[in-house]
XYZ file of C-alpha atoms in Angstrom:
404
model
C -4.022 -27.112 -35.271
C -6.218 -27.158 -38.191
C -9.416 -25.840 -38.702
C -12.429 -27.997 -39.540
C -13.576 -28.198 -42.615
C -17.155 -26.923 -42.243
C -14.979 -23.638 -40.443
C -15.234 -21.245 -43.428
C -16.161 -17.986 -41.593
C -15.945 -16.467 -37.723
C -17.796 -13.273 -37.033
C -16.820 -11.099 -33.397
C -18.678 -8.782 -31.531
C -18.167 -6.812 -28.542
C -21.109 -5.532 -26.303
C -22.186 -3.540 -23.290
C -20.163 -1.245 -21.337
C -16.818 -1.197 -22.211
C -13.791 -2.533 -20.169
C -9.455 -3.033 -20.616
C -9.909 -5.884 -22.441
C -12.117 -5.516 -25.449
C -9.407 -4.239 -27.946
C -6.850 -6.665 -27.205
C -9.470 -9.761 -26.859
C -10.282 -8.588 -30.547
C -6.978 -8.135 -31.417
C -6.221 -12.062 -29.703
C -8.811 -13.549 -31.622
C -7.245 -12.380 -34.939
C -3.879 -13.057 -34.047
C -4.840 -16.848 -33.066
C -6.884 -17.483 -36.185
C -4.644 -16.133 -38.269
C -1.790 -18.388 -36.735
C -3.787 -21.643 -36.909
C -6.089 -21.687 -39.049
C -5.203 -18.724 -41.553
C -8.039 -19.445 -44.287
C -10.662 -19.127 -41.932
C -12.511 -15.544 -42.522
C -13.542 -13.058 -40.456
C -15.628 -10.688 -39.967
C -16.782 -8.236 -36.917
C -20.177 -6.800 -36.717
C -20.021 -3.039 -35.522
C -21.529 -1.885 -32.494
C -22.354 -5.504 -30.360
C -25.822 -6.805 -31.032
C -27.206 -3.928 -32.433
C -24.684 -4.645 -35.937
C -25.711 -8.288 -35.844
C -29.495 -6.882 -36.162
C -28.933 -3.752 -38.974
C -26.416 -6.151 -40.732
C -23.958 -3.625 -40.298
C -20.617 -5.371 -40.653
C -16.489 -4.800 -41.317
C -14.405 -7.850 -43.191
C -10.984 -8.416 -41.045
C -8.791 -7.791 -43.984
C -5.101 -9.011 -44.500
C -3.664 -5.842 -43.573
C -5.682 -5.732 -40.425
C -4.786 -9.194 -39.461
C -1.074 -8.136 -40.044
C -1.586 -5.556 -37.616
C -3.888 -6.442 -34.835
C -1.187 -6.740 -32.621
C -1.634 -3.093 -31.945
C -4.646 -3.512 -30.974
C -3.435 -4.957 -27.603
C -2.188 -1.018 -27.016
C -5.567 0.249 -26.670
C -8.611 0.550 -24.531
C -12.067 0.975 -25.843
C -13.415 -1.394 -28.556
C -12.370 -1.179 -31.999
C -15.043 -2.496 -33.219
C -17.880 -0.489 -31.185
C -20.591 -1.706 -28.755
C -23.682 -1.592 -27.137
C -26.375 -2.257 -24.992
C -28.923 -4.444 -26.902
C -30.731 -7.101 -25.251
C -32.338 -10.164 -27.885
C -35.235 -10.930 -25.770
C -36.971 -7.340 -25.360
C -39.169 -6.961 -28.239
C -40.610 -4.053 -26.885
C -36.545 -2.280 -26.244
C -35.754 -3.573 -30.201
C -39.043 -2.235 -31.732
C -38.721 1.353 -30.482
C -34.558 1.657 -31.197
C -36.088 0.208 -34.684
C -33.679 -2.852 -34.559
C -36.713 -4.633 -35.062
C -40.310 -4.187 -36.768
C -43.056 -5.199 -35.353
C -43.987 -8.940 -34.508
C -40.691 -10.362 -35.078
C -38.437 -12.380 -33.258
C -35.153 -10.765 -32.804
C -33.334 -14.468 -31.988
C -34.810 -15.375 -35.492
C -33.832 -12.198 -36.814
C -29.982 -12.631 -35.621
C -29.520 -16.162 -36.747
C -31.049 -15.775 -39.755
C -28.739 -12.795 -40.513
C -25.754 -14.626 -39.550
C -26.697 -17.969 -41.960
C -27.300 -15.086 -44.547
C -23.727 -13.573 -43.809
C -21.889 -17.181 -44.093
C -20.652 -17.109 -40.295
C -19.960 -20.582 -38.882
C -18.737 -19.070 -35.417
C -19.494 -15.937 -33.549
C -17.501 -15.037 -30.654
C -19.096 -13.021 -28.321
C -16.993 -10.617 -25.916
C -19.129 -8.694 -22.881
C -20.177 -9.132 -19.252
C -22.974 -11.770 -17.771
C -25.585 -10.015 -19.824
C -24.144 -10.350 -22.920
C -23.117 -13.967 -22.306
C -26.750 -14.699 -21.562
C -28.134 -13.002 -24.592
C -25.409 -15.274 -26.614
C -27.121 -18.054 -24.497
C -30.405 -17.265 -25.771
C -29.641 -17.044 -29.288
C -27.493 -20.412 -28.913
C -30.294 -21.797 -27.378
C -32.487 -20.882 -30.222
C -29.623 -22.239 -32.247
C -29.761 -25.033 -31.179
C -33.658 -25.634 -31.094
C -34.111 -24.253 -35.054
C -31.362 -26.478 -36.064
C -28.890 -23.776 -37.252
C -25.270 -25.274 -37.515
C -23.393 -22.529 -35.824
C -21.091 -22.494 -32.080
C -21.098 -19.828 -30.199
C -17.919 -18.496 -28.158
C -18.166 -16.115 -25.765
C -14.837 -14.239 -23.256
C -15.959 -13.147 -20.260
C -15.364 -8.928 -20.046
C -16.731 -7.152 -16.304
C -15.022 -4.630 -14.437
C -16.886 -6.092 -11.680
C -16.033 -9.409 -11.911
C -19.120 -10.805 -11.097
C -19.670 -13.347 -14.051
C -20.693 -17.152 -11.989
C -18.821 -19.457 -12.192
C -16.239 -17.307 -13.601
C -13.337 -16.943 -11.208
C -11.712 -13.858 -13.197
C -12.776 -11.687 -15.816
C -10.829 -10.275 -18.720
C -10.032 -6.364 -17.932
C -11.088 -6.247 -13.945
C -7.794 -6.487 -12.726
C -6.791 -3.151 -15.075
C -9.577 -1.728 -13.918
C -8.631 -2.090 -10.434
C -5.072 -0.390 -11.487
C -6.413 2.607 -13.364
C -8.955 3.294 -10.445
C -6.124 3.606 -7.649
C -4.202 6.082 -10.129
C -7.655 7.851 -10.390
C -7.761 7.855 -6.713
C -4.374 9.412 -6.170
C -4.991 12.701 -7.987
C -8.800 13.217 -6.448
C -7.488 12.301 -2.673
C -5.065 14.992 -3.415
C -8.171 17.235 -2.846
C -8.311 16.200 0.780
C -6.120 19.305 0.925
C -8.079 21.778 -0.536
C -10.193 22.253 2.266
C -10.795 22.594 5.710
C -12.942 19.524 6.547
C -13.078 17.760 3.503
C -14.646 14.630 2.511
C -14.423 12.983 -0.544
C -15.919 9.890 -1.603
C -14.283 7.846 -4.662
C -17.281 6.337 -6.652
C -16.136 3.415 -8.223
C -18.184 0.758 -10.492
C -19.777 -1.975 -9.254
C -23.887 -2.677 -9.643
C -23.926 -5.605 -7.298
C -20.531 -6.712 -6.885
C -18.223 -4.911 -4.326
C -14.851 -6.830 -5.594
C -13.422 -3.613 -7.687
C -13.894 -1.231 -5.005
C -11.862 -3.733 -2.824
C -9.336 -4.267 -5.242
C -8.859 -0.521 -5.961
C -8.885 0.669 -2.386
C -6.286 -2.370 -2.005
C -4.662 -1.253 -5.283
C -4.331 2.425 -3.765
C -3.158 1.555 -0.537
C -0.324 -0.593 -1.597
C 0.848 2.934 -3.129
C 0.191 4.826 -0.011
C 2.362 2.500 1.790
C 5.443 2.505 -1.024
C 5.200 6.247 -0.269
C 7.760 8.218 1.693
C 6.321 10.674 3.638
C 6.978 14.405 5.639
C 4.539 14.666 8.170
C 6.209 17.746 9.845
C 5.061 19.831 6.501
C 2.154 18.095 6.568
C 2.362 15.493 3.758
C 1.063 12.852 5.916
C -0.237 9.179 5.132
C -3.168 9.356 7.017
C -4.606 12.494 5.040
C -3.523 10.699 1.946
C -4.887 7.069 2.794
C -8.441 5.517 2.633
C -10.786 5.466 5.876
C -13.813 3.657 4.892
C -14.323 1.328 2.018
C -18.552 0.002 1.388
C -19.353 -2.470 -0.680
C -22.983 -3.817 -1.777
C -22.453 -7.424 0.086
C -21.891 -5.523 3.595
C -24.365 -3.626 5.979
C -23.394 -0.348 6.764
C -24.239 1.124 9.843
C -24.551 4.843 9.415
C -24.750 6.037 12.847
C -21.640 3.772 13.708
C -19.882 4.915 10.468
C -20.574 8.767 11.053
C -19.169 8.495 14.984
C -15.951 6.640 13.805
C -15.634 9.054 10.513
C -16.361 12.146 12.685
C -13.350 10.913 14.584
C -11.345 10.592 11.542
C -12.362 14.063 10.727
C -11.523 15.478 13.871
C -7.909 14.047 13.674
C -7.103 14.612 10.057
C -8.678 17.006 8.662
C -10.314 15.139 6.598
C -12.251 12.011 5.345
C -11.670 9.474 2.270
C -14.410 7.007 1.531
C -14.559 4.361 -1.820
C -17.850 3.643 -2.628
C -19.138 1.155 -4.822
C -21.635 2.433 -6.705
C -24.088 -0.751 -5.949
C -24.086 0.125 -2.012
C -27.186 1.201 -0.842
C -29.034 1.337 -4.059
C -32.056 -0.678 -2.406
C -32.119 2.045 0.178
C -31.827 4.371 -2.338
C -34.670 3.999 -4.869
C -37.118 2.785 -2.249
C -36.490 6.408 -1.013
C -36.806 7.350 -4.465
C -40.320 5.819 -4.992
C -41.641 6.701 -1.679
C -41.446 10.341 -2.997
C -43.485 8.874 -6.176
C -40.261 9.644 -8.523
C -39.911 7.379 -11.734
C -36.847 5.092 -11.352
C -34.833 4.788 -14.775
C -33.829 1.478 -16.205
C -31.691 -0.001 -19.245
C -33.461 -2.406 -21.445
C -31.820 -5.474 -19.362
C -33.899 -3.865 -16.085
C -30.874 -2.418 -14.327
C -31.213 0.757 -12.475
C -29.804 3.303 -13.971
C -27.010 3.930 -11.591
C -26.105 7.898 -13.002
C -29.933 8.509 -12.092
C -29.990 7.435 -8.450
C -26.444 8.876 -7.906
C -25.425 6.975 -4.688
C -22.452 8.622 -4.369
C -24.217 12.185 -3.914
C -26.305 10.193 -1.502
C -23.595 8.634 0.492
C -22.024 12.348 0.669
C -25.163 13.768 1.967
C -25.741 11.156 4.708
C -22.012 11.458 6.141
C -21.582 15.159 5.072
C -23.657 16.741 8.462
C -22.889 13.820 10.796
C -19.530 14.427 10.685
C -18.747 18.204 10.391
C -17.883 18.080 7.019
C -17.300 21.933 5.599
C -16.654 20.669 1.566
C -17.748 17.350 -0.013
C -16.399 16.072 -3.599
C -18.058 13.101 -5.390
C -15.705 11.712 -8.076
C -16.497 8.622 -10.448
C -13.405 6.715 -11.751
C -15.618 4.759 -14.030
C -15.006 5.406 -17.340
C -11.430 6.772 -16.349
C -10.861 2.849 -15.374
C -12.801 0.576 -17.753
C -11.438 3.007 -20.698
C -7.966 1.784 -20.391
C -5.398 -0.824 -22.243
C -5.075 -3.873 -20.520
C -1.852 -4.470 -17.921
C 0.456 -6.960 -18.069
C -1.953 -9.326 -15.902
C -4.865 -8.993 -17.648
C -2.776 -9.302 -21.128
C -1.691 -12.621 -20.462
C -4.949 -13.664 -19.110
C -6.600 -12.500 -22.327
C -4.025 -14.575 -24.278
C -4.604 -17.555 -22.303
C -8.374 -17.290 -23.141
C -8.513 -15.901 -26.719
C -6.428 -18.767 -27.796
C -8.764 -21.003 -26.083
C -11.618 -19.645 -27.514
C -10.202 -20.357 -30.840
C -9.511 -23.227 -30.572
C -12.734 -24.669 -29.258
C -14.739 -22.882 -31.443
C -12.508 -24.890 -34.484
C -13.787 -27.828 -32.117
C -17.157 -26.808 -32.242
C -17.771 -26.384 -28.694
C -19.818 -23.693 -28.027
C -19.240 -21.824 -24.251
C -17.910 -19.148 -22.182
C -14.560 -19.364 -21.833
C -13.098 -18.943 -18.458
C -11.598 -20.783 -15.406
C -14.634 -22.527 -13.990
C -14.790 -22.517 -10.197
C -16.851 -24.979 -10.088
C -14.487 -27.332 -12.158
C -11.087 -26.837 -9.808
C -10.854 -23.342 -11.585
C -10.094 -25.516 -15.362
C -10.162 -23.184 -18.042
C -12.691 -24.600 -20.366
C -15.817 -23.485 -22.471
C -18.257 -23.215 -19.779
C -21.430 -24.448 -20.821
C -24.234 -21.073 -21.348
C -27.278 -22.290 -19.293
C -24.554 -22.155 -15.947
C -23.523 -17.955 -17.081
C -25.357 -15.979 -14.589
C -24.408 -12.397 -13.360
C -24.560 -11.026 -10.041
C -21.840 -12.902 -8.130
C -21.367 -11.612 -4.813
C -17.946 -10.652 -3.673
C -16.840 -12.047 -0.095
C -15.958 -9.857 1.972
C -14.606 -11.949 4.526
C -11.421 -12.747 2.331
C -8.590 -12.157 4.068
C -7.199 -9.376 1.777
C -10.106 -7.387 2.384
C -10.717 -7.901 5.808
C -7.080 -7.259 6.485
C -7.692 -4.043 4.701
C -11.124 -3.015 6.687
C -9.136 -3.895 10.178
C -6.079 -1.737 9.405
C -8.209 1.230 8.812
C -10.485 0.771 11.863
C -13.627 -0.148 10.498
C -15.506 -2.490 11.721
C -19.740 -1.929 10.777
């Protein structure tokens, strides 16, 4: 394929929290314009959105390009991120990313005219896809000729109408390998409950997928009961997710019973369950409620997991409780074989339609009979909901006996 003509220079960022994906999407990106249209240059601003607005910039070099295959090895971002958001002044102004009664989407695309870039690929979650909508949007209305890529990147996969994103399926991976070594602390103590925190604001589907992840292990395992290495200390007896009431009282009779049984109790949580609950709670006591420049709770500062634990801990005769986060264990990691090829599939996509000039979020569109295609910006939104009336998951919920 060759590049157009008015191609001359591609700038990448990655932003917001990180996941298994962002090294080897950056690492993609290179390898496919370097295969098809090898003149083109590139550069990647450092640190997300908050590079594109200090100017602070690396130039992809030959010797990088010859090696950004490795980069497919790693997890984190090579290139940095952050949590910026375009549209609050008020957030900009006081991180001094901005001064005072400017326009941050004039700032950013007048940086990037200034810097030569015809393309900028953007690589994050919904709210980084929407602040590349904005600034394409203001694009478009100042009459700046430049296309704007972005690759979907959530743990949580909760990017509409996105039907995967790049790195959740890893995530999913690393958080059942978490899970094995902290269930192993169902032995430590008479009584025990521990509850597996995993990520997930509003979207339930990685706590699924992990607690499926784990259990497929639990199963593959052979066991000696009669010593008492037995599967149902080991396995997982309650699973909540954001899109499902959960009926304490019912939960802390049929937990007690676990308790009573085994010995002990193994809950994954998704950190997005019960927040509502949770920070009205909060506020009724009159205590401040932290949130991130995009409005987000901060999740750390409500803790649900603690709050889960103390709910369940009393109800059902629990004598220890252990809250552990697999978090940044999970979205920390190099992508898997899955979520390699998927990244492939896209990267070289995004390449090439940004050579087209199609601006988009690349992904297969579930509205579009799942067609992987550069998904037009105004349709991006965040927040979408996991079902959990899908057979896997339901499957899951009956085999373990819970049913509120």
């Amino acid at each position: 394929m060759a590049a157009d003509k008015s191609v001359r220079r591609v700038a990448l960022l990655t932003a917001g929290g990180l996941a298994p994906c962002l090294s080897s999407a950056v690492g993609g990106l290179i390898e496919r314009y370097s295969e098809v249209a090898p003149d083109v240059e590139i550069i990647a601003y450092l640190n997300g959105y908050h590079g594109l607005l200090s100017g602070r910039h690396l130039d992809i070099t030959p010797e990088v390009r010859a090696k950004a295959g490795l980069l497919h090895k790693f997890g984190g971002s090579p290139i940095g991120n952050s949590r910026v958001k375009l549209t609050n002044t008020a957030d900009l102004i006081k991180r001094g990313l901005i001064q005072d009664g400017q326009n941050a989407l004039q700032v950013a695309a007048e940086r990037l005219v200034a810097d030569g870039v015809d393309v900028l690929h953007t690589i994050g979650g919904d709210d980084t896809n929407t602040t590349a909508a904005d600034l394409a949007a203001y694009l478009q209305e100042h009459d700046y000729d430049l296309t704007v890529v972005g690759l979907p990147k959530t743990i949580d996969n909760d990017v509409i109408p996105i039907k995967q994103s790049l790195g959740a399926w890893t995530a999913a991976e690393q958080g059942a390998i978490f899970a094995k070594n902290v269930i192993a602390e169902h032995s430590s103590n008479p009584r025990m409950l521990v509850v597996h925190e995993v990520m997930g604001r509003n979207c339930g589907w990685l706590t699924a997928a992990t607690a499926a992840e784990y259990r497929k292990w639990v199963k593959a395992q052979e066991w000696n009961p009669g010593i008492g290495l037995d599967a149902s200390g080991w396995d997982v007896h309650a699973v909540y997710v954001p899109e499902a009431t959960i009926d304490l009282d019912a939960e802390a009779e049929r937990l007690k019973a676990v308790m009573d049984e085994n010995d002990c109790v193994t809950i994954f949580l998704s950190e997005g369950a019960g927040v509502p609950s949770i920070v009205a709670e909060l506020e009724a006591r009159g205590e401040d409620v932290p949130r991130d420049p995009f409005g987000h709770v901060k999740l750390d500062a409500v803790n649900p997991g603690a709050w889960f634990a103390k709910q369940f801990a009393e109800r059902i005769g629990a004598e220890k409780t252990m809250v552990q986060k697999s978090g940044y264990f999970s979205r920390s990691a190099a992508a898997n074989d899955a979520d390699l090829a998927l990244i492939k599939q896209c990267t070289d996509y995004a390449v090439d339609a940004a050579l087209r000039g199609e601006s988009g979020v690349v992904g297969h569109d579930e509205e579009r009979g799942d067609e992987l295609r550069a998904i037009e910006f105004p349709r991006i939104a965040g927040g979408k909901e996991f079902d959990p009336s899908v057979e896997w998951f339901a499957g899951l919920l009956a085999e373990i006996g819970q049913t509120s």
